[in-house]
Amino acid sequence: MARRVRTLVTAAVLTVTALVVLASPAHAQQPIDATEDGGQAFLAFAIMVFVFAGALFYMDRVRRRRTGGD
């Protein structure tokens, strides 16, 4: 029982540490101003759309594989 509690506490501490470390650089990002950097804003938007669409297709493929559907 004590070993299980120790494992859960260790996992919780590692998870919280990982979240803090990964979330801290998020505040340093700068938004893209489309009035001045129109080309850069379009490129960032296009990349975001392709990544989002790819993630949706990937998740649908995983769902179909797990359920056995066509």
PDB file of C-alpha atoms in Angstrom:
ATOM      1  CA  MET A   1       0.000   0.000   0.000  1.00  0.00           C
ATOM      2  CA  ALA A   2       2.777   2.443   0.891  1.00  0.00           C
ATOM      3  CA  ARG A   3       4.524   1.706  -2.380  1.00  0.00           C
ATOM      4  CA  ARG A   4       1.385   2.538  -4.358  1.00  0.00           C
ATOM      5  CA  VAL A   5       0.942   5.841  -2.513  1.00  0.00           C
ATOM      6  CA  ARG A   6       4.588   6.721  -3.107  1.00  0.00           C
ATOM      7  CA  THR A   7       4.198   5.935  -6.816  1.00  0.00           C
ATOM      8  CA  LEU A   8       1.074   8.105  -7.071  1.00  0.00           C
ATOM      9  CA  VAL A   9       2.724  11.005  -5.250  1.00  0.00           C
ATOM     10  CA  THR A  10       5.795  10.747  -7.480  1.00  0.00           C
ATOM     11  CA  ALA A  11       3.616  10.697 -10.604  1.00  0.00           C
ATOM     12  CA  ALA A  12       1.653  13.720  -9.373  1.00  0.00           C
ATOM     13  CA  VAL A  13       4.809  15.698  -8.604  1.00  0.00           C
ATOM     14  CA  LEU A  14       6.320  14.857 -12.005  1.00  0.00           C
ATOM     15  CA  THR A  15       3.097  15.816 -13.782  1.00  0.00           C
ATOM     16  CA  VAL A  16       2.839  19.170 -12.022  1.00  0.00           C
ATOM     17  CA  THR A  17       6.527  19.867 -12.667  1.00  0.00           C
ATOM     18  CA  ALA A  18       6.143  19.038 -16.353  1.00  0.00           C
ATOM     19  CA  LEU A  19       3.099  21.313 -16.665  1.00  0.00           C
ATOM     20  CA  VAL A  20       4.907  24.215 -15.020  1.00  0.00           C
ATOM     21  CA  VAL A  21       8.022  23.771 -17.164  1.00  0.00           C
ATOM     22  CA  LEU A  22       6.092  23.407 -20.422  1.00  0.00           C
ATOM     23  CA  ALA A  23       3.636  26.241 -19.745  1.00  0.00           C
ATOM     24  CA  SER A  24       6.151  28.861 -18.654  1.00  0.00           C
ATOM     25  CA  PRO A  25       7.439  29.823 -22.153  1.00  0.00           C
ATOM     26  CA  ALA A  26       3.865  30.446 -23.372  1.00  0.00           C
ATOM     27  CA  HIS A  27       3.783  33.997 -22.027  1.00  0.00           C
ATOM     28  CA  ALA A  28       6.779  35.015 -24.179  1.00  0.00           C
ATOM     29  CA  GLN A  29       4.999  34.521 -27.516  1.00  0.00           C
ATOM     30  CA  GLN A  30       4.216  37.596 -29.565  1.00  0.00           C
ATOM     31  CA  PRO A  31       1.038  37.856 -31.660  1.00  0.00           C
ATOM     32  CA  ILE A  32       1.425  38.498 -35.368  1.00  0.00           C
ATOM     33  CA  ASP A  33       0.034  41.841 -36.507  1.00  0.00           C
ATOM     34  CA  ALA A  34      -1.676  41.177 -39.851  1.00  0.00           C
ATOM     35  CA  THR A  35      -1.725  44.879 -40.791  1.00  0.00           C
ATOM     36  CA  GLU A  36       2.053  44.991 -41.063  1.00  0.00           C
ATOM     37  CA  ASP A  37       3.043  41.345 -41.497  1.00  0.00           C
ATOM     38  CA  GLY A  38       0.266  40.072 -43.759  1.00  0.00           C
ATOM     39  CA  GLY A  39       2.384  37.388 -45.386  1.00  0.00           C
ATOM     40  CA  GLN A  40       3.675  36.082 -42.082  1.00  0.00           C
ATOM     41  CA  ALA A  41       0.161  36.052 -40.604  1.00  0.00           C
ATOM     42  CA  PHE A  42      -1.202  34.112 -43.592  1.00  0.00           C
ATOM     43  CA  LEU A  43       1.622  31.585 -43.375  1.00  0.00           C
ATOM     44  CA  ALA A  44       1.068  31.075 -39.639  1.00  0.00           C
ATOM     45  CA  PHE A  45      -2.682  30.642 -40.209  1.00  0.00           C
ATOM     46  CA  ALA A  46      -2.128  28.162 -43.061  1.00  0.00           C
ATOM     47  CA  ILE A  47       0.253  26.086 -40.930  1.00  0.00           C
ATOM     48  CA  MET A  48      -2.261  26.114 -38.068  1.00  0.00           C
ATOM     49  CA  VAL A  49      -5.067  24.932 -40.388  1.00  0.00           C
ATOM     50  CA  PHE A  50      -2.968  22.076 -41.786  1.00  0.00           C
ATOM     51  CA  VAL A  51      -1.864  20.968 -38.312  1.00  0.00           C
ATOM     52  CA  PHE A  52      -5.456  21.073 -37.049  1.00  0.00           C
ATOM     53  CA  ALA A  53      -6.798  19.141 -40.054  1.00  0.00           C
ATOM     54  CA  GLY A  54      -4.014  16.582 -39.748  1.00  0.00           C
ATOM     55  CA  ALA A  55      -4.791  16.083 -36.064  1.00  0.00           C
ATOM     56  CA  LEU A  56      -8.470  15.515 -36.871  1.00  0.00           C
ATOM     57  CA  PHE A  57      -7.654  12.930 -39.543  1.00  0.00           C
ATOM     58  CA  TYR A  58      -5.202  11.189 -37.207  1.00  0.00           C
ATOM     59  CA  MET A  59      -7.730  11.051 -34.344  1.00  0.00           C
ATOM     60  CA  ASP A  60     -10.402   9.682 -36.703  1.00  0.00           C
ATOM     61  CA  ARG A  61      -8.005   7.009 -37.925  1.00  0.00           C
ATOM     62  CA  VAL A  62      -7.189   5.954 -34.348  1.00  0.00           C
ATOM     63  CA  ARG A  63     -10.908   5.862 -33.489  1.00  0.00           C
ATOM     64  CA  ARG A  64     -11.705   3.714 -36.526  1.00  0.00           C
ATOM     65  CA  ARG A  65      -8.841   1.351 -35.789  1.00  0.00           C
ATOM     66  CA  ARG A  66      -9.985   0.850 -32.177  1.00  0.00           C
ATOM     67  CA  THR A  67     -13.664   0.363 -33.012  1.00  0.00           C
ATOM     68  CA  GLY A  68     -13.073  -1.672 -36.158  1.00  0.00           C
ATOM     69  CA  GLY A  69     -15.260   0.630 -38.271  1.00  0.00           C
ATOM     70  CA  ASP A  70     -14.772   1.520 -41.919  1.00  0.00           C
TER      71      ASP A  70
END
